[in-house]
C-alpha atoms as a printed R data frame, in Angstrom:
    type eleno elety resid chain resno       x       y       z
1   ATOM     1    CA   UNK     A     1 -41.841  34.395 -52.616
2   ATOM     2    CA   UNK     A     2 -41.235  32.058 -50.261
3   ATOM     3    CA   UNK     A     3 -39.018  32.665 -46.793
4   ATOM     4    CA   UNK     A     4 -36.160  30.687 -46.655
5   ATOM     5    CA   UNK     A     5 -35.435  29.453 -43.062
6   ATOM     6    CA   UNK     A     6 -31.969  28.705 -41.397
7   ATOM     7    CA   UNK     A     7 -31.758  25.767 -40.056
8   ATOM     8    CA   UNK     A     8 -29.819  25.004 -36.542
9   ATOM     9    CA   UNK     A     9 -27.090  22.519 -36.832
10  ATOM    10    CA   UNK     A    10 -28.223  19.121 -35.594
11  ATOM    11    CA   UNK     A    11 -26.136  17.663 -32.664
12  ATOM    12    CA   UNK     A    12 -24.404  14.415 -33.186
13  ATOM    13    CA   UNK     A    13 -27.048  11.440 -32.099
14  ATOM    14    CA   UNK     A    14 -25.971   9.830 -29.049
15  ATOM    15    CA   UNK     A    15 -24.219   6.842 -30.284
16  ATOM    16    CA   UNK     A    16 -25.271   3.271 -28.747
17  ATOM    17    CA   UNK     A    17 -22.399   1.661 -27.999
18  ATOM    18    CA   UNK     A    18 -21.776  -2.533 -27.325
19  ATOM    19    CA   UNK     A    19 -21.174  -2.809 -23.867
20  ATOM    20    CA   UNK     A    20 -22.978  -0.459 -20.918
21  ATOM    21    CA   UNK     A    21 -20.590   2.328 -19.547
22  ATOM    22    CA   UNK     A    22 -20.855   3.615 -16.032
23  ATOM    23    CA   UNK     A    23 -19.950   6.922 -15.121
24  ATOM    24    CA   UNK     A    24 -20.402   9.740 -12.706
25  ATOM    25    CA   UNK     A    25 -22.615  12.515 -12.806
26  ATOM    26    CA   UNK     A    26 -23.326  14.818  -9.572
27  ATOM    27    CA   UNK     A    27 -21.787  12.291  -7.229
28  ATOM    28    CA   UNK     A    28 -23.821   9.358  -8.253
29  ATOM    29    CA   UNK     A    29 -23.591   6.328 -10.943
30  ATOM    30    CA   UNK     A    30 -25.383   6.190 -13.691
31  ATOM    31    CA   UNK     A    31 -25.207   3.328 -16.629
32  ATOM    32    CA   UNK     A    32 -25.741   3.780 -20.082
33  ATOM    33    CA   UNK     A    33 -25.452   2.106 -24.030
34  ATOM    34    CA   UNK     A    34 -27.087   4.786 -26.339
35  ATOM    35    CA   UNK     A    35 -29.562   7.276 -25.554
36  ATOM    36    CA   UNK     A    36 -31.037   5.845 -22.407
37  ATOM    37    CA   UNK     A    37 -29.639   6.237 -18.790
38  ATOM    38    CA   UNK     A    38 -30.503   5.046 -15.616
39  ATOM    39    CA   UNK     A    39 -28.961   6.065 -12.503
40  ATOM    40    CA   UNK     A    40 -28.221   3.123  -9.859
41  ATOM    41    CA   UNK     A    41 -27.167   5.472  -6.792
42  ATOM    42    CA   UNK     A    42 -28.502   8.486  -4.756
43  ATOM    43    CA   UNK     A    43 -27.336  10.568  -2.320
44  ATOM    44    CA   UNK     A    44 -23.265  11.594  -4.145
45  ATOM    45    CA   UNK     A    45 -20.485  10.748  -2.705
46  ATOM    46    CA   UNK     A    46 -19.545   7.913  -5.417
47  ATOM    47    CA   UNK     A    47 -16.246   7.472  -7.730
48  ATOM    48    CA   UNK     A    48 -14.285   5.580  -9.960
49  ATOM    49    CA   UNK     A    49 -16.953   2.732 -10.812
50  ATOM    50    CA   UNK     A    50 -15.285  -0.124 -12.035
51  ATOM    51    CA   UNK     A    51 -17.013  -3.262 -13.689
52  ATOM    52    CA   UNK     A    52 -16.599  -6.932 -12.359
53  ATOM    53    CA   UNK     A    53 -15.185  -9.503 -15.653
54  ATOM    54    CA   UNK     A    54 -18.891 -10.991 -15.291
55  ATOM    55    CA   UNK     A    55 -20.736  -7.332 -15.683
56  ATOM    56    CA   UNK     A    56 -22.680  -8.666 -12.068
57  ATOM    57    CA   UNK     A    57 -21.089  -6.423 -10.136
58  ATOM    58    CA   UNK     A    58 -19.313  -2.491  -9.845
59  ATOM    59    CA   UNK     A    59 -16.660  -1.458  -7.461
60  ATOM    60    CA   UNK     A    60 -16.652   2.080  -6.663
61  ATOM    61    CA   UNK     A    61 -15.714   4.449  -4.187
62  ATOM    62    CA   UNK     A    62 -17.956   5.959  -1.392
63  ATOM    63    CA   UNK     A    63 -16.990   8.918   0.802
64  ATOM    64    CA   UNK     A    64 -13.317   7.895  -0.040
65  ATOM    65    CA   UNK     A    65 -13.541   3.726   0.709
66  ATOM    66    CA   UNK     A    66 -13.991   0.470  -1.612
67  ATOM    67    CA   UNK     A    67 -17.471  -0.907  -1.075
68  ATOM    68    CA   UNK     A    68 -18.816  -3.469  -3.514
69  ATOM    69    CA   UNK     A    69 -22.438  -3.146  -5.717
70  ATOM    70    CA   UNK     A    70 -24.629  -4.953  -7.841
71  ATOM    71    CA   UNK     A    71 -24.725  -4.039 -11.606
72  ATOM    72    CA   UNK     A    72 -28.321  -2.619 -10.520
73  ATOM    73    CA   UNK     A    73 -26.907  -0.343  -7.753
74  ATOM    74    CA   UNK     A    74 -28.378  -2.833  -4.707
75  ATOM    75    CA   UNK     A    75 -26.349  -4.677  -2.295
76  ATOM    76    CA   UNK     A    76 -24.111  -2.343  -1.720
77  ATOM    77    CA   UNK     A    77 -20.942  -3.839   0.567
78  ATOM    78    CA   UNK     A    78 -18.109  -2.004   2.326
79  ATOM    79    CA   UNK     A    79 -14.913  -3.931   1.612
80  ATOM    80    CA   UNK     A    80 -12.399  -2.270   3.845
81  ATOM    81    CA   UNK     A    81 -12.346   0.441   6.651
82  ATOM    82    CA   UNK     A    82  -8.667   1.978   4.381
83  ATOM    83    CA   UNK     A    83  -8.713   5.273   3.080
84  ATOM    84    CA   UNK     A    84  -9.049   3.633  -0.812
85  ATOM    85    CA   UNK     A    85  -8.106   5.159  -4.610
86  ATOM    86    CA   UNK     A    86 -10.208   3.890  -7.667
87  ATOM    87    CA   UNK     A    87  -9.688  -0.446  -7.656
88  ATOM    88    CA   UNK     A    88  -9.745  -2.800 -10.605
89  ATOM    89    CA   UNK     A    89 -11.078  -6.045 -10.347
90  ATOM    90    CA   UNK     A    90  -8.580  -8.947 -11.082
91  ATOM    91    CA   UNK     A    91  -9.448 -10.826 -14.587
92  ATOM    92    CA   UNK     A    92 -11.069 -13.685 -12.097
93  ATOM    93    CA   UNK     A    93 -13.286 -11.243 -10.461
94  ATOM    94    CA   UNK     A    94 -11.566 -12.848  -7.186
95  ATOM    95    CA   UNK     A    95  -9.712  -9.888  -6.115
96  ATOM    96    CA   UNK     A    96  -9.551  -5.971  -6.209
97  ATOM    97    CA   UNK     A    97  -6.517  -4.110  -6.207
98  ATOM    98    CA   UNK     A    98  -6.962  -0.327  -4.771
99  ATOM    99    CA   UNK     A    99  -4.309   2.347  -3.857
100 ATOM   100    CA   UNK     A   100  -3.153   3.136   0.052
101 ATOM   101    CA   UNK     A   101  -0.921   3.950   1.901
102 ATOM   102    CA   UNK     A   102   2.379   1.881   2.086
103 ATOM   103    CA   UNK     A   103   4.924   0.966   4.691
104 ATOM   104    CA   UNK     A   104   6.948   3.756   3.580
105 ATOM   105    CA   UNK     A   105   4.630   6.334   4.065
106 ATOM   106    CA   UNK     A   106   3.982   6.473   0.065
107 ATOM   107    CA   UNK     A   107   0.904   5.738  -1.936
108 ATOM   108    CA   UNK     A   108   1.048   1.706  -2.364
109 ATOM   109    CA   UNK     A   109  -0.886  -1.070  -3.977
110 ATOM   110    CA   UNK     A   110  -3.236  -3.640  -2.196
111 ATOM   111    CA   UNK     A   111  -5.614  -6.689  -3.291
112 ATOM   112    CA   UNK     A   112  -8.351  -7.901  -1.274
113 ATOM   113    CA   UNK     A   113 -10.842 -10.634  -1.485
114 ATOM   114    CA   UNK     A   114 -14.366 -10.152  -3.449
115 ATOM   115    CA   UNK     A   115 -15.908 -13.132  -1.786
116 ATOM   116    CA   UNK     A   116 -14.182 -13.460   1.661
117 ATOM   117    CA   UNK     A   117 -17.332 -12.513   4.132
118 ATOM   118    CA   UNK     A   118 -14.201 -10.655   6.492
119 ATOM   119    CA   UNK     A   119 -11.747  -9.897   3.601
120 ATOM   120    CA   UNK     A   120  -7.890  -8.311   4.768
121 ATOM   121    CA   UNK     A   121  -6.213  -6.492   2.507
122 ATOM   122    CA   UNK     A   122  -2.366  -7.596   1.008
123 ATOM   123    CA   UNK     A   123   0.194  -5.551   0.529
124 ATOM   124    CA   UNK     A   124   1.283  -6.104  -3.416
125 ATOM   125    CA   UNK     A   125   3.584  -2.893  -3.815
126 ATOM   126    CA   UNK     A   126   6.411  -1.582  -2.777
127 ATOM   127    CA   UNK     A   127   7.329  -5.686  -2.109
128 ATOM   128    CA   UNK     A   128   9.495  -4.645   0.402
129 ATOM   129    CA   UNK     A   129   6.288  -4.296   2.222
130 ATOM   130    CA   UNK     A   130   5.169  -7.847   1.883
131 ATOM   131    CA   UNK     A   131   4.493  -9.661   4.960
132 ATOM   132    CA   UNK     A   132   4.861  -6.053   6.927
133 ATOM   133    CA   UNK     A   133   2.211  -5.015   9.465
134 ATOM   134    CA   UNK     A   134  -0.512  -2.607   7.465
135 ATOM   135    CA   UNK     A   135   0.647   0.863   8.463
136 ATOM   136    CA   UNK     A   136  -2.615   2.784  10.146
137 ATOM   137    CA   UNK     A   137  -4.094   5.038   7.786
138 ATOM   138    CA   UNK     A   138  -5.838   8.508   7.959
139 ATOM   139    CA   UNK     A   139  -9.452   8.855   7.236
140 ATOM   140    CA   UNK     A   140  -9.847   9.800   3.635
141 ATOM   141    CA   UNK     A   141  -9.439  12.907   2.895
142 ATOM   142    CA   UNK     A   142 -12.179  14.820   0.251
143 ATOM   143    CA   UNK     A   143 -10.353  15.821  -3.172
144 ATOM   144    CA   UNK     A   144 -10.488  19.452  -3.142
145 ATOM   145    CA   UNK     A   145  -9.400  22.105  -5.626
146 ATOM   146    CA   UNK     A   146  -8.553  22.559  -9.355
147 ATOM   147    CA   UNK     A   147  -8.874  19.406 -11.628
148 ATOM   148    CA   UNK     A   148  -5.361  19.507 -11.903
149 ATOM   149    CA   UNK     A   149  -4.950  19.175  -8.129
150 ATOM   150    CA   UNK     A   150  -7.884  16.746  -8.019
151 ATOM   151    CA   UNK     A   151  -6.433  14.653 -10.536
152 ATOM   152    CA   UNK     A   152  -2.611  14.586  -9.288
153 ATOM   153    CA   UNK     A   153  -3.230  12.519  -6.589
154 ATOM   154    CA   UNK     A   154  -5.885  10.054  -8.185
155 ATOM   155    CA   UNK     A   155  -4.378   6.551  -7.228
156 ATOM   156    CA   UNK     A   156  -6.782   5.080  -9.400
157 ATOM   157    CA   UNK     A   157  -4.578   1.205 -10.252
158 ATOM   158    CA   UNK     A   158  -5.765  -0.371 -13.525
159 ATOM   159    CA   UNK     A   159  -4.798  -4.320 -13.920
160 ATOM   160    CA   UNK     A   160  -3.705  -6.051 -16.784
161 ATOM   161    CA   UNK     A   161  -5.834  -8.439 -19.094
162 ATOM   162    CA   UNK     A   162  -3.621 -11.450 -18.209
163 ATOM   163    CA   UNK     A   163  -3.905 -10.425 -14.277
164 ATOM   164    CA   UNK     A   164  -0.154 -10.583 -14.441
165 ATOM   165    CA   UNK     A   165   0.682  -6.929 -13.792
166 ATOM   166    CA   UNK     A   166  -1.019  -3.769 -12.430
167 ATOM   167    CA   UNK     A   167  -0.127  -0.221 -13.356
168 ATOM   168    CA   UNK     A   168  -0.562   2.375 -10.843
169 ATOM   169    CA   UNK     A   169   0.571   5.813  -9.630
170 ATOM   170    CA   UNK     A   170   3.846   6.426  -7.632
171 ATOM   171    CA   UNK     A   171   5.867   3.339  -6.900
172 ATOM   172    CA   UNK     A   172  10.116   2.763  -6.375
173 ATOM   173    CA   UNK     A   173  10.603   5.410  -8.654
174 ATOM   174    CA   UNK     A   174   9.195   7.826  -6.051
175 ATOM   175    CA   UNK     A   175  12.446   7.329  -4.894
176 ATOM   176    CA   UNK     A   176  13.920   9.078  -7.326
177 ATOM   177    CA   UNK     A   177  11.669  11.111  -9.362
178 ATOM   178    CA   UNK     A   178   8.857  13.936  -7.760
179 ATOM   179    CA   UNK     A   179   5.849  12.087  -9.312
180 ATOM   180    CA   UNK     A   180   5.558   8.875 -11.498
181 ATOM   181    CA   UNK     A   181   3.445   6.052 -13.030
182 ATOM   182    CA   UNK     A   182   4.745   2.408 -12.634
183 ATOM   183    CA   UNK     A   183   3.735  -0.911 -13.909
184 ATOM   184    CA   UNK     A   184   4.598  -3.904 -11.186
185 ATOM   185    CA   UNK     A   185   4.021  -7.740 -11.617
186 ATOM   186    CA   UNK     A   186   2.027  -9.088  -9.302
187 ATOM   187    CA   UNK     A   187   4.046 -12.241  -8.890
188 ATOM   188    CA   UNK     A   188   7.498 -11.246  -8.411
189 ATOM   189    CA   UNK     A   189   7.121  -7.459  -7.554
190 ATOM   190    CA   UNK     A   190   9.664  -6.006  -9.685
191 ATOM   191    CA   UNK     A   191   8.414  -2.593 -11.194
192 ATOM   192    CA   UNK     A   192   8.719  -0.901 -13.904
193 ATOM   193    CA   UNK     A   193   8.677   2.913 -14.825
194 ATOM   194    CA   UNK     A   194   6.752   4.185 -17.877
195 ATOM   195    CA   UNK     A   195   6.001   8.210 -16.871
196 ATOM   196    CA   UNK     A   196   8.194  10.202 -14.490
197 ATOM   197    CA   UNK     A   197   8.751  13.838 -13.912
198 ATOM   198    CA   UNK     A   198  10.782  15.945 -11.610
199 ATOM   199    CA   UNK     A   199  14.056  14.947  -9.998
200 ATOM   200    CA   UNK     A   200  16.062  12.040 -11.339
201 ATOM   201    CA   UNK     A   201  18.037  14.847 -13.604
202 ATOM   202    CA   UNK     A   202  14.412  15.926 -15.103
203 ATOM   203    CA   UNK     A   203  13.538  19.572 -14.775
204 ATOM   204    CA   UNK     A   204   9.893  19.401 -15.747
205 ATOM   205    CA   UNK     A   205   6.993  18.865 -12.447
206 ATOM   206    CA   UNK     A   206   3.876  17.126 -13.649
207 ATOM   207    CA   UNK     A   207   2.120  13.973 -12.729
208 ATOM   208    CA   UNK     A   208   0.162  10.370 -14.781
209 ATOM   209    CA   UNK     A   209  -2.331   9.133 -13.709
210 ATOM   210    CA   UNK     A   210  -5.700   6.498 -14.109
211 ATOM   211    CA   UNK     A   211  -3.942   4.238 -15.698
212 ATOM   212    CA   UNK     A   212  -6.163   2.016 -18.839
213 ATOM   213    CA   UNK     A   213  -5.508  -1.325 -20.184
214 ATOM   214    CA   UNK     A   214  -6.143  -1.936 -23.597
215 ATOM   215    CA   UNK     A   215  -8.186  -4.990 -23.703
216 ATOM   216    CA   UNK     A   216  -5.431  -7.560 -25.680
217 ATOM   217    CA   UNK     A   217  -3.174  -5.737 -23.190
218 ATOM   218    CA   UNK     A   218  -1.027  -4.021 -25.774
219 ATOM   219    CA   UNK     A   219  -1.149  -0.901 -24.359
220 ATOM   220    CA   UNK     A   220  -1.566   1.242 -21.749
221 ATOM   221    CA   UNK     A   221  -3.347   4.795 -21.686
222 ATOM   222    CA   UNK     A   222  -3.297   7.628 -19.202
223 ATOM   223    CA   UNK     A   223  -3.775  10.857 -18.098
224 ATOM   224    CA   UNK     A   224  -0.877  13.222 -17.789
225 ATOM   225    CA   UNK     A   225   0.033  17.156 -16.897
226 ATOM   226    CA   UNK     A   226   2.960  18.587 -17.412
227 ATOM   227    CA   UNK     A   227   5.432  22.022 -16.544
228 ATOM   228    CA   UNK     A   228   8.516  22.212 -18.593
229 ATOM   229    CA   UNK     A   229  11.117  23.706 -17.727
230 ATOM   230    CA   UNK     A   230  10.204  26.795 -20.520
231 ATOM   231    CA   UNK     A   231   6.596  27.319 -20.851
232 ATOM   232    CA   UNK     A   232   7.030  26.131 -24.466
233 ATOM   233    CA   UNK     A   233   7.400  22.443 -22.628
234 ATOM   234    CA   UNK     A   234   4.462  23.048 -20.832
235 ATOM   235    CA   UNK     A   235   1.479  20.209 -21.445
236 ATOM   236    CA   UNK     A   236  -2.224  20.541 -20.526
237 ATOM   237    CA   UNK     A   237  -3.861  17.673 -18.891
238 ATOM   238    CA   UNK     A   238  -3.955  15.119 -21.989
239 ATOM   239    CA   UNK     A   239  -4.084  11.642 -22.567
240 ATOM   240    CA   UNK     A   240  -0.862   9.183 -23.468
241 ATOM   241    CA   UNK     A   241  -0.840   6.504 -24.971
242 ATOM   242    CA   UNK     A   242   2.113   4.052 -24.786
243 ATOM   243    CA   UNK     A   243   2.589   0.449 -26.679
244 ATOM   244    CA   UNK     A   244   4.308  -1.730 -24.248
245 ATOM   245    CA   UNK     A   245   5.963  -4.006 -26.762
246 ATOM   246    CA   UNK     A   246   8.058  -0.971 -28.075
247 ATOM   247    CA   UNK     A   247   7.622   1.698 -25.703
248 ATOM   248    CA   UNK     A   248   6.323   4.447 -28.239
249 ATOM   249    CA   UNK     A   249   3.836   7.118 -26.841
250 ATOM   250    CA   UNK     A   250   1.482   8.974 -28.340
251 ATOM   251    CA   UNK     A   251  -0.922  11.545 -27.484
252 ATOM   252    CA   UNK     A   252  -4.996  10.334 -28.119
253 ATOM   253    CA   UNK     A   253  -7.420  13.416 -28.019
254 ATOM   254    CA   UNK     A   254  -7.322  16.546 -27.247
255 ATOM   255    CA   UNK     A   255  -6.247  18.991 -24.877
256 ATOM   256    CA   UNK     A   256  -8.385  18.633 -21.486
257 ATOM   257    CA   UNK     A   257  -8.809  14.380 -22.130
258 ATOM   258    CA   UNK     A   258  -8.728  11.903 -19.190
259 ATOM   259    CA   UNK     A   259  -9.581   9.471 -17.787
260 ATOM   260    CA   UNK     A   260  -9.436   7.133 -20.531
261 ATOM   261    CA   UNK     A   261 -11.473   3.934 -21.091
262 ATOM   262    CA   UNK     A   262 -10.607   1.720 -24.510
263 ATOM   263    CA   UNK     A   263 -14.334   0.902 -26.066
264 ATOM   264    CA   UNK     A   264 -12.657  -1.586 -28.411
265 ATOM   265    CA   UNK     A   265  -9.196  -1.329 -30.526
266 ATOM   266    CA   UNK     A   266 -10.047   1.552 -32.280
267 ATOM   267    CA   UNK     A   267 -12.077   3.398 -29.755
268 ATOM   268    CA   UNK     A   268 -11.890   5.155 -26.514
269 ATOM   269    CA   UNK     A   269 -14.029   6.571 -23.849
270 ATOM   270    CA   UNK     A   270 -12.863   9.838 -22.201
271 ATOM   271    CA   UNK     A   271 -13.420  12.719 -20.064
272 ATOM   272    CA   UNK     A   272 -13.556  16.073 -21.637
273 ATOM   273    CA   UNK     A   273 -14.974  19.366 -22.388
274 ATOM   274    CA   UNK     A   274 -17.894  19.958 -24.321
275 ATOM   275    CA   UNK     A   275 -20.329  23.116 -23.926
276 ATOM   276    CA   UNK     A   276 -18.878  24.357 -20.481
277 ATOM   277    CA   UNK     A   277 -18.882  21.306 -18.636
278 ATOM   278    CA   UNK     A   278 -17.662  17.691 -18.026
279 ATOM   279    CA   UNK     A   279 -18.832  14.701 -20.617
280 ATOM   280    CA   UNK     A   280 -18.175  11.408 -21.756
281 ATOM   281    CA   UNK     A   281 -17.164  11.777 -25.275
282 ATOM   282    CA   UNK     A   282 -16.295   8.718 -27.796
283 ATOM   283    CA   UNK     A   283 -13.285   9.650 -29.523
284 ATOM   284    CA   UNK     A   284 -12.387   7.616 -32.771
285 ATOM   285    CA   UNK     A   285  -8.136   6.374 -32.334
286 ATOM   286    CA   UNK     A   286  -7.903   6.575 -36.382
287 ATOM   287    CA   UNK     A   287  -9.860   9.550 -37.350
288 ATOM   288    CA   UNK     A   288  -9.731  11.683 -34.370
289 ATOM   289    CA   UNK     A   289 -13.434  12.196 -34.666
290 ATOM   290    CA   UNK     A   290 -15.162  12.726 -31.182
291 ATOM   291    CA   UNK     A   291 -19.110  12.252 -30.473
292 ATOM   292    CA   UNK     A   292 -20.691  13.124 -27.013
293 ATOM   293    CA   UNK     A   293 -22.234  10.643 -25.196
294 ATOM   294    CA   UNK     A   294 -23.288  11.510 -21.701
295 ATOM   295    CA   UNK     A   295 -22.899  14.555 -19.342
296 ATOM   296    CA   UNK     A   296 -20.824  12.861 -16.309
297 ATOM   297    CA   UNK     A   297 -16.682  11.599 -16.244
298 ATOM   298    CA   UNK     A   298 -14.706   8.515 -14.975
299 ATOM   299    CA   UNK     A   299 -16.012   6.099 -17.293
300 ATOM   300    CA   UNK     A   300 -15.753   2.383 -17.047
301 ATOM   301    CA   UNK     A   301 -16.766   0.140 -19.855
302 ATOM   302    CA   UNK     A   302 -18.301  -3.524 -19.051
303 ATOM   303    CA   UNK     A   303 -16.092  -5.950 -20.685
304 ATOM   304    CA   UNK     A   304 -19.142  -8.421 -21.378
């Protein structure tokens, strides 16, 4: 009589996906479609990796400040001496806009030239900063902590398919509420509030954060933490989703999500747990279902 044999259960087959992703593993970039990966950087220190409209080129964060890559990991450029949070490349690839500092001694939004060989960065928000002197600025300052204390002050800015707006952490409403999420228009200024918590009548504390375009610019995903006032208000980081046309919100994945990245209409990239530690997971917006893709976070998915 033969011995029958249990099997294991098979892990899910890393799915290849249609456009490379970068991410962050250890400190360093790596870029991947399927089952392959190849790391472009060495020596940590690197965040936020952010893809240029042409796929030619990644903007990332080193040691806290914007420098500029090729796809490849070479040329690597320092854009500006300002303490920086993650950028996102305008839809021309002419400009990146990256979280400061602001004249008011609140996080703020800047753009600076991609091609300018001495690029100066603009003030975009507040607007009442416009045409003000750049306020000095602190060297950068390592994130430290809990992910929930990491994450809360993430400035990461995320700007809109049509390059007309840019949605970003903090914002006029700081002026009213403890910690928000705003989308501004570049042209005029004038903001608008989609997440807020804490003051403002609103007895929760919490924060949103790394803000994601959908690509037809529909909607708009994020991360988001939450203490209600009861602990049966109380949310887990988890990712929102909001549809701008209407202003319904929903909640995509599961407990422990972030950092969103939309694949396509009907898929996302995130951050989450799996095993113990930190992947990139594909996670199915209809079905829920979630595959793992790469050990590593922050991912940023080449548009071409």
């Amino acid at each position: 009589m033969s011995a029958i044999l249990a099997l294991a259960p098979t892990a899910p087959a890393t799915p290849v996906l249609p456009s490379p992703v970068a991410y962050v593993r250890s400190g360093d970039v790596y870029v991947s479609s399927g089952p392959a990966e190849k790391r472009i950087t060495t020596g940590g220190g690197y965040a936020r990796p952010r893809w240029s409209p042409d796929g030619r080129q990644l903007a990332v964060l080193k040691s806290g400040r914007l420098w500029i890559m090729k796809a490849d990991g070479s040329g690597l450029r320092r854009l500006t001496n300002r303490a920086a949070a993650g950028a996102s490349w305008s839809p021309d690839g002419k400009w990146l806009a990256f979280a400061s500092l602001s004249c008011t001694g609140g996080p703020g939004v800047y753009r600076i030239s991609t091609t300018s060989p001495s690029p100066k960065p603009e003030v975009l928000f507040p607007r009442d900063c416009r045409g003000e002197d750049l306020p000095d600025e602190p060297a950068p300052q390592p994130a430290t902590g809990s992910l929930i204390d990491r994450l809360r002050t993430d400035g990461a800015v995320a700007w809109s398919p049509d390059g007309k707006q840019i949605a970003f952490r903090g914002g006029e409403c700081d002026a009213i509420y403890d910690d928000c999420l705003s989308v501004g228009t570049v042209a005029s200024g004038a903001e608008r509030t989609l997440a807020a918590f804490g003051g403002g009548g609103l007895q929760n504390s919490g924060f949103a954060v790394v803000p994601a375009w959908r690509r037809d610019g529909g909607r708009l995903a994020f991360t988001v933490y939450q203490k209600g006032e009861t602990a049966a208000e109380n949310q887990p980081v988890h990712i929102v989703e909001v549809d701008l046309r209407n202003g319904k919100k929903r909640t995509i994945g599961v407990p422990m999500d972030r950092e969103p990245a939309y694949l396509d209409g009907n898929r996302v990239l995130v951050t989450g747990e799996n095993g113990g530690a930190s992947w990139v997971l594909l996670v199915d917006l209809k079905t829920g279902a979630r595959v793992p893709f790469h050990l590593g976070s922050q991912p940023a998915v080449r548009s071409r």
